[in-house]
PDB file of C-alpha atoms in Angstrom:
ATOM      1  CA  ARG A 129       1.525  30.130 -30.795  1.00 65.00           C
ATOM      2  CA  ASP A 130      -2.136  29.775 -31.596  1.00 67.00           C
ATOM      3  CA  ALA A 131      -3.912  30.928 -34.791  1.00 73.00           C
ATOM      4  CA  GLU A 132      -4.001  34.546 -33.555  1.00 80.00           C
ATOM      5  CA  GLY A 133      -0.289  34.564 -32.714  1.00 78.00           C
ATOM      6  CA  ARG A 134      -0.772  34.290 -28.945  1.00 76.00           C
ATOM      7  CA  TYR A 135       1.211  31.891 -26.809  1.00 74.00           C
ATOM      8  CA  ASP A 136      -0.643  28.760 -25.819  1.00 73.00           C
ATOM      9  CA  ASP A 137      -1.150  28.701 -22.019  1.00 74.00           C
ATOM     10  CA  ARG A 138      -0.328  25.004 -22.065  1.00 69.00           C
ATOM     11  CA  LEU A 139       3.247  25.895 -22.980  1.00 73.00           C
ATOM     12  CA  LEU A 140       3.715  27.779 -19.726  1.00 78.00           C
ATOM     13  CA  ASP A 141       1.581  25.543 -17.532  1.00 79.00           C
ATOM     14  CA  MET A 142       2.451  22.068 -18.798  1.00 82.00           C
ATOM     15  CA  VAL A 143       5.133  21.736 -21.427  1.00 87.00           C
ATOM     16  CA  LEU A 144       7.763  24.155 -20.109  1.00 88.00           C
ATOM     17  CA  PRO A 145       7.781  22.885 -16.475  1.00 91.00           C
ATOM     18  CA  HIS A 146       7.690  19.280 -17.729  1.00 94.00           C
ATOM     19  CA  GLU A 147      10.652  19.692 -20.066  1.00 94.00           C
ATOM     20  CA  LEU A 148      12.609  21.801 -17.572  1.00 95.00           C
ATOM     21  CA  CYS A 149      12.249  18.980 -15.050  1.00 96.00           C
ATOM     22  CA  HIS A 150      13.743  16.569 -17.611  1.00 96.00           C
ATOM     23  CA  VAL A 151      16.712  18.951 -17.999  1.00 97.00           C
ATOM     24  CA  LEU A 152      17.231  19.100 -14.224  1.00 96.00           C
ATOM     25  CA  VAL A 153      16.984  15.319 -13.840  1.00 96.00           C
ATOM     26  CA  ALA A 154      19.452  14.804 -16.699  1.00 96.00           C
ATOM     27  CA  GLU A 155      21.848  17.305 -15.116  1.00 96.00           C
ATOM     28  CA  PHE A 156      21.563  15.534 -11.761  1.00 96.00           C
ATOM     29  CA  PHE A 157      22.249  12.101 -13.282  1.00 96.00           C
ATOM     30  CA  GLY A 158      24.993  13.195 -15.695  1.00 94.00           C
ATOM     31  CA  GLN A 159      26.083  10.198 -17.776  1.00 92.00           C
ATOM     32  CA  LYS A 160      23.883   7.807 -15.771  1.00 92.00           C
ATOM     33  CA  SER A 161      20.168   7.436 -16.438  1.00 89.00           C
ATOM     34  CA  CYS A 162      17.163   7.956 -14.232  1.00 93.00           C
ATOM     35  CA  PRO A 163      14.510   5.219 -14.371  1.00 93.00           C
ATOM     36  CA  LEU A 164      12.054   6.159 -17.103  1.00 94.00           C
ATOM     37  CA  TRP A 165       8.964   6.021 -14.855  1.00 94.00           C
ATOM     38  CA  LEU A 166      10.619   8.358 -12.341  1.00 95.00           C
ATOM     39  CA  ASP A 167      11.953  10.809 -14.927  1.00 96.00           C
ATOM     40  CA  GLU A 168       8.550  11.059 -16.640  1.00 96.00           C
ATOM     41  CA  GLY A 169       6.619  10.927 -13.372  1.00 96.00           C
ATOM     42  CA  LEU A 170       8.580  13.782 -11.809  1.00 96.00           C
ATOM     43  CA  ALA A 171       8.253  15.802 -15.016  1.00 96.00           C
ATOM     44  CA  MET A 172       4.477  15.395 -14.926  1.00 95.00           C
ATOM     45  CA  LEU A 173       4.387  16.383 -11.249  1.00 95.00           C
ATOM     46  CA  ALA A 174       6.137  19.608 -12.229  1.00 95.00           C
ATOM     47  CA  GLU A 175       3.255  20.568 -14.535  1.00 93.00           C
ATOM     48  CA  ARG A 176       1.096  23.358 -13.141  1.00 89.00           C
ATOM     49  CA  ARG A 177      -1.974  21.986 -14.930  1.00 86.00           C
ATOM     50  CA  PRO A 178      -1.695  18.206 -15.166  1.00 85.00           C
ATOM     51  CA  ASP A 179      -3.781  16.371 -17.726  1.00 88.00           C
ATOM     52  CA  PRO A 180      -7.092  15.671 -15.955  1.00 91.00           C
ATOM     53  CA  LEU A 181      -7.660  12.575 -18.116  1.00 93.00           C
ATOM     54  CA  ARG A 182      -4.671  10.622 -16.729  1.00 93.00           C
ATOM     55  CA  PRO A 183      -6.532   9.031 -13.773  1.00 93.00           C
ATOM     56  CA  GLY A 184      -9.199   7.837 -16.205  1.00 95.00           C
ATOM     57  CA  TYR A 185      -6.593   6.043 -18.317  1.00 96.00           C
ATOM     58  CA  ILE A 186      -5.563   4.129 -15.215  1.00 95.00           C
ATOM     59  CA  ARG A 187      -9.144   3.277 -14.191  1.00 96.00           C
ATOM     60  CA  GLN A 188      -9.885   1.969 -17.697  1.00 96.00           C
ATOM     61  CA  ALA A 189      -6.723  -0.134 -17.761  1.00 96.00           C
ATOM     62  CA  VAL A 190      -7.394  -1.599 -14.311  1.00 95.00           C
ATOM     63  CA  ALA A 191     -10.985  -2.422 -15.281  1.00 96.00           C
ATOM     64  CA  ALA A 192      -9.725  -4.153 -18.437  1.00 95.00           C
ATOM     65  CA  GLY A 193      -6.829  -5.856 -16.623  1.00 94.00           C
ATOM     66  CA  ASN A 194      -4.370  -4.177 -19.003  1.00 93.00           C
ATOM     67  CA  TYR A 195      -2.250  -2.031 -16.689  1.00 93.00           C
ATOM     68  CA  VAL A 196       1.535  -2.246 -16.532  1.00 93.00           C
ATOM     69  CA  PRO A 197       2.617  -4.427 -13.572  1.00 93.00           C
ATOM     70  CA  LEU A 198       4.700  -2.567 -11.004  1.00 90.00           C
ATOM     71  CA  ALA A 199       7.816  -4.720 -11.498  1.00 89.00           C
ATOM     72  CA  ARG A 200       7.710  -4.124 -15.251  1.00 91.00           C
ATOM     73  CA  LEU A 201       7.186  -0.373 -14.874  1.00 92.00           C
ATOM     74  CA  LEU A 202      10.038  -0.065 -12.357  1.00 90.00           C
ATOM     75  CA  ALA A 203      12.511  -2.021 -14.491  1.00 89.00           C
ATOM     76  CA  ALA A 204      11.670  -0.593 -17.924  1.00 88.00           C
ATOM     77  CA  PRO A 205      14.615   1.247 -19.529  1.00 87.00           C
ATOM     78  CA  VAL A 206      12.225   2.080 -22.406  1.00 89.00           C
ATOM     79  CA  TRP A 207       8.435   2.023 -22.489  1.00 89.00           C
ATOM     80  CA  PRO A 208       7.204  -1.585 -22.504  1.00 87.00           C
ATOM     81  CA  GLY A 209       5.459  -2.508 -25.737  1.00 89.00           C
ATOM     82  CA  GLY A 210       1.785  -3.373 -25.908  1.00 90.00           C
ATOM     83  CA  TYR A 211       0.558  -0.474 -23.749  1.00 93.00           C
ATOM     84  CA  PRO A 212      -0.781   2.900 -24.880  1.00 93.00           C
ATOM     85  CA  ALA A 213       1.589   5.805 -24.199  1.00 93.00           C
ATOM     86  CA  ASN A 214      -1.062   7.720 -22.257  1.00 94.00           C
ATOM     87  CA  LEU A 215      -1.336   4.800 -19.801  1.00 95.00           C
ATOM     88  CA  LEU A 216       2.434   4.583 -19.346  1.00 95.00           C
ATOM     89  CA  TYR A 217       2.616   8.304 -18.613  1.00 95.00           C
ATOM     90  CA  ALA A 218      -0.384   8.136 -16.278  1.00 96.00           C
ATOM     91  CA  GLN A 219       1.025   5.203 -14.319  1.00 96.00           C
ATOM     92  CA  SER A 220       4.428   6.880 -14.104  1.00 96.00           C
ATOM     93  CA  GLU A 221       2.854  10.064 -12.753  1.00 96.00           C
ATOM     94  CA  SER A 222       0.753   8.104 -10.280  1.00 95.00           C
ATOM     95  CA  LEU A 223       3.742   6.116  -9.024  1.00 94.00           C
ATOM     96  CA  ALA A 224       5.933   9.234  -8.768  1.00 95.00           C
ATOM     97  CA  ARG A 225       3.172  11.026  -6.821  1.00 94.00           C
ATOM     98  CA  PHE A 226       2.832   8.031  -4.507  1.00 92.00           C
ATOM     99  CA  ALA A 227       6.628   7.935  -4.025  1.00 92.00           C
ATOM    100  CA  PHE A 228       6.675  11.654  -3.240  1.00 92.00           C
ATOM    101  CA  GLU A 229       3.856  11.266  -0.724  1.00 91.00           C
ATOM    102  CA  GLN A 230       5.577   8.285   0.913  1.00 90.00           C
ATOM    103  CA  LEU A 231       9.123   9.635   0.946  1.00 90.00           C
ATOM    104  CA  GLY A 232       8.694  13.403   1.043  1.00 92.00           C
ATOM    105  CA  PRO A 233      11.036  15.826  -0.727  1.00 93.00           C
ATOM    106  CA  ASP A 234      14.184  14.799   1.152  1.00 94.00           C
ATOM    107  CA  GLY A 235      13.430  11.108   0.659  1.00 92.00           C
ATOM    108  CA  ILE A 236      12.965  11.586  -3.093  1.00 92.00           C
ATOM    109  CA  VAL A 237      16.310  13.381  -3.310  1.00 93.00           C
ATOM    110  CA  GLU A 238      17.952  10.562  -1.333  1.00 92.00           C
ATOM    111  CA  LEU A 239      16.328   7.967  -3.596  1.00 92.00           C
ATOM    112  CA  LEU A 240      17.624   9.832  -6.663  1.00 94.00           C
ATOM    113  CA  ARG A 241      21.122   9.890  -5.131  1.00 93.00           C
ATOM    114  CA  GLN A 242      21.007   6.154  -4.444  1.00 92.00           C
ATOM    115  CA  ILE A 243      19.859   5.440  -8.003  1.00 93.00           C
ATOM    116  CA  ARG A 244      22.586   7.692  -9.431  1.00 93.00           C
ATOM    117  CA  LEU A 245      25.216   5.869  -7.371  1.00 92.00           C
ATOM    118  CA  GLY A 246      23.899   2.505  -8.571  1.00 89.00           C
ATOM    119  CA  LEU A 247      22.804   1.517  -5.067  1.00 88.00           C
ATOM    120  CA  ALA A 248      19.093   1.193  -5.835  1.00 83.00           C
ATOM    121  CA  GLY A 249      17.788  -1.120  -8.545  1.00 83.00           C
ATOM    122  CA  PRO A 250      14.098  -1.814  -9.226  1.00 84.00           C
ATOM    123  CA  GLU A 251      13.643  -4.085  -6.187  1.00 85.00           C
ATOM    124  CA  LEU A 252      15.178  -1.584  -3.758  1.00 82.00           C
ATOM    125  CA  ILE A 253      13.234   1.273  -5.339  1.00 85.00           C
ATOM    126  CA  ALA A 254       9.993  -0.661  -4.862  1.00 83.00           C
ATOM    127  CA  GLU A 255      10.920  -1.370  -1.227  1.00 84.00           C
ATOM    128  CA  ALA A 256      11.807   2.260  -0.548  1.00 80.00           C
ATOM    129  CA  VAL A 257       8.569   3.523  -2.098  1.00 80.00           C
ATOM    130  CA  LEU A 258       6.153   0.874  -0.824  1.00 77.00           C
ATOM    131  CA  ASN A 259       7.732   0.502   2.640  1.00 78.00           C
ATOM    132  CA  PRO A 260       9.495   3.840   3.241  1.00 71.00           C
ATOM    133  CA  ARG A 261      10.175   3.370   6.956  1.00 68.00           C
ATOM    134  CA  ALA A 262      12.285   0.295   6.217  1.00 59.00           C
ATOM    135  CA  GLY A 263      14.619   2.066   3.774  1.00 50.00           C
ATOM    136  CA  SER A 264      17.088   4.884   4.236  1.00 48.00           C
ATOM    137  CA  ALA A 265      15.137   7.057   1.801  1.00 45.00           C
ATOM    138  CA  GLY A 266      12.054   7.129   4.054  1.00 41.00           C
ATOM    139  CA  ARG A 267      10.349  10.372   4.953  1.00 38.00           C
ATOM    140  CA  GLN A 268       9.917  11.791   8.388  1.00 40.00           C
ATOM    141  CA  PRO A 269       6.363  11.244   9.733  1.00 37.00           C
ATOM    142  CA  GLU A 270       5.601  14.984   9.815  1.00 40.00           C
ATOM    143  CA  ASP A 271       6.423  15.459   6.121  1.00 39.00           C
ATOM    144  CA  THR A 272       3.180  14.784   4.255  1.00 37.00           C
ATOM    145  CA  ARG A 273       3.345  17.559   1.665  1.00 38.00           C
ATOM    146  CA  SER A 274       2.630  16.875  -1.970  1.00 40.00           C
ATOM    147  CA  PRO A 275       4.947  18.212  -4.676  1.00 44.00           C
ATOM    148  CA  ARG A 276       2.846  21.348  -4.907  1.00 41.00           C
ATOM    149  CA  GLY A 277       2.697  21.920  -1.139  1.00 38.00           C
ATOM    150  CA  SER A 278      -0.931  20.918  -0.594  1.00 35.00           C
ATOM    151  CA  ARG A 279      -2.014  18.098   1.684  1.00 32.00           C
ATOM    152  CA  HIS A 280      -3.705  15.003   0.306  1.00 34.00           C
ATOM    153  CA  GLY A 281      -6.050  12.782   2.214  1.00 33.00           C
ATOM    154  CA  GLY A 282      -6.769   9.182   1.380  1.00 36.00           C
ATOM    155  CA  GLY A 283      -5.077   7.041  -1.207  1.00 36.00           C
ATOM    156  CA  THR A 284      -3.647   8.128  -4.485  1.00 37.00           C
ATOM    157  CA  GLY A 285      -4.440   5.015  -6.417  1.00 38.00           C
ATOM    158  CA  ALA A 286      -0.736   4.664  -7.178  1.00 38.00           C
ATOM    159  CA  SER A 287      -0.460   1.062  -6.077  1.00 38.00           C
ATOM    160  CA  THR A 288      -3.371   0.114  -8.303  1.00 37.00           C
ATOM    161  CA  ALA A 289      -2.083   2.314 -11.103  1.00 39.00           C
ATOM    162  CA  ALA A 290       1.305   0.698 -10.888  1.00 39.00           C
ATOM    163  CA  GLY A 291      -0.180  -2.766 -11.013  1.00 39.00           C
ATOM    164  CA  SER A 292       0.627  -4.011  -7.529  1.00 39.00           C
ATOM    165  CA  ALA A 293      -2.993  -4.390  -6.506  1.00 37.00           C
ATOM    166  CA  SER A 294      -5.670  -6.672  -7.799  1.00 34.00           C
ATOM    167  CA  PRO A 295      -7.428  -5.442 -10.938  1.00 34.00           C
ATOM    168  CA  ALA A 296     -10.664  -5.740  -9.008  1.00 35.00           C
ATOM    169  CA  GLU A 297      -9.551  -3.041  -6.578  1.00 35.00           C
ATOM    170  CA  PRO A 298     -10.909   0.314  -7.766  1.00 35.00           C
ATOM    171  CA  ALA A 299      -8.458   3.116  -8.616  1.00 39.00           C
ATOM    172  CA  ARG A 300      -8.882   6.116  -6.375  1.00 36.00           C
TER     173      ARG A 300
END
């Protein structure tokens, strides 16, 4: 509640959907664990009002050459040290958004199933996300919806945000 006793809109628009997504992911995985970037990334995609500053954190890190490399982000069971938390969250959201756009809803569910069964480690996850038509988790060509149902044109900047592109390449 705020100073006047009213509920903060952020609770309903950001925090509640974010934390509820964590509960659903934990329920889906049971005793196993979801990769940290995917758990946090999906939770941020669930937010109705995402933090508008997150893309800026990525642009600053790319410009400074201090972004988390994709392989490190994919394999991290805990946040890698030496990076600000806001960058780790921003890169996780960007990579999860890119994965969702590449794989579609059914492909994301299949990827989650493969991870839960222990069939997809960091290398296979990267292959499924970066080259979806080659993996079994790939989306159908007609499925280009974002997590919120809108269509996106152009790049998401996820490959740069995740560190797979050259630091000289601008984030989008």
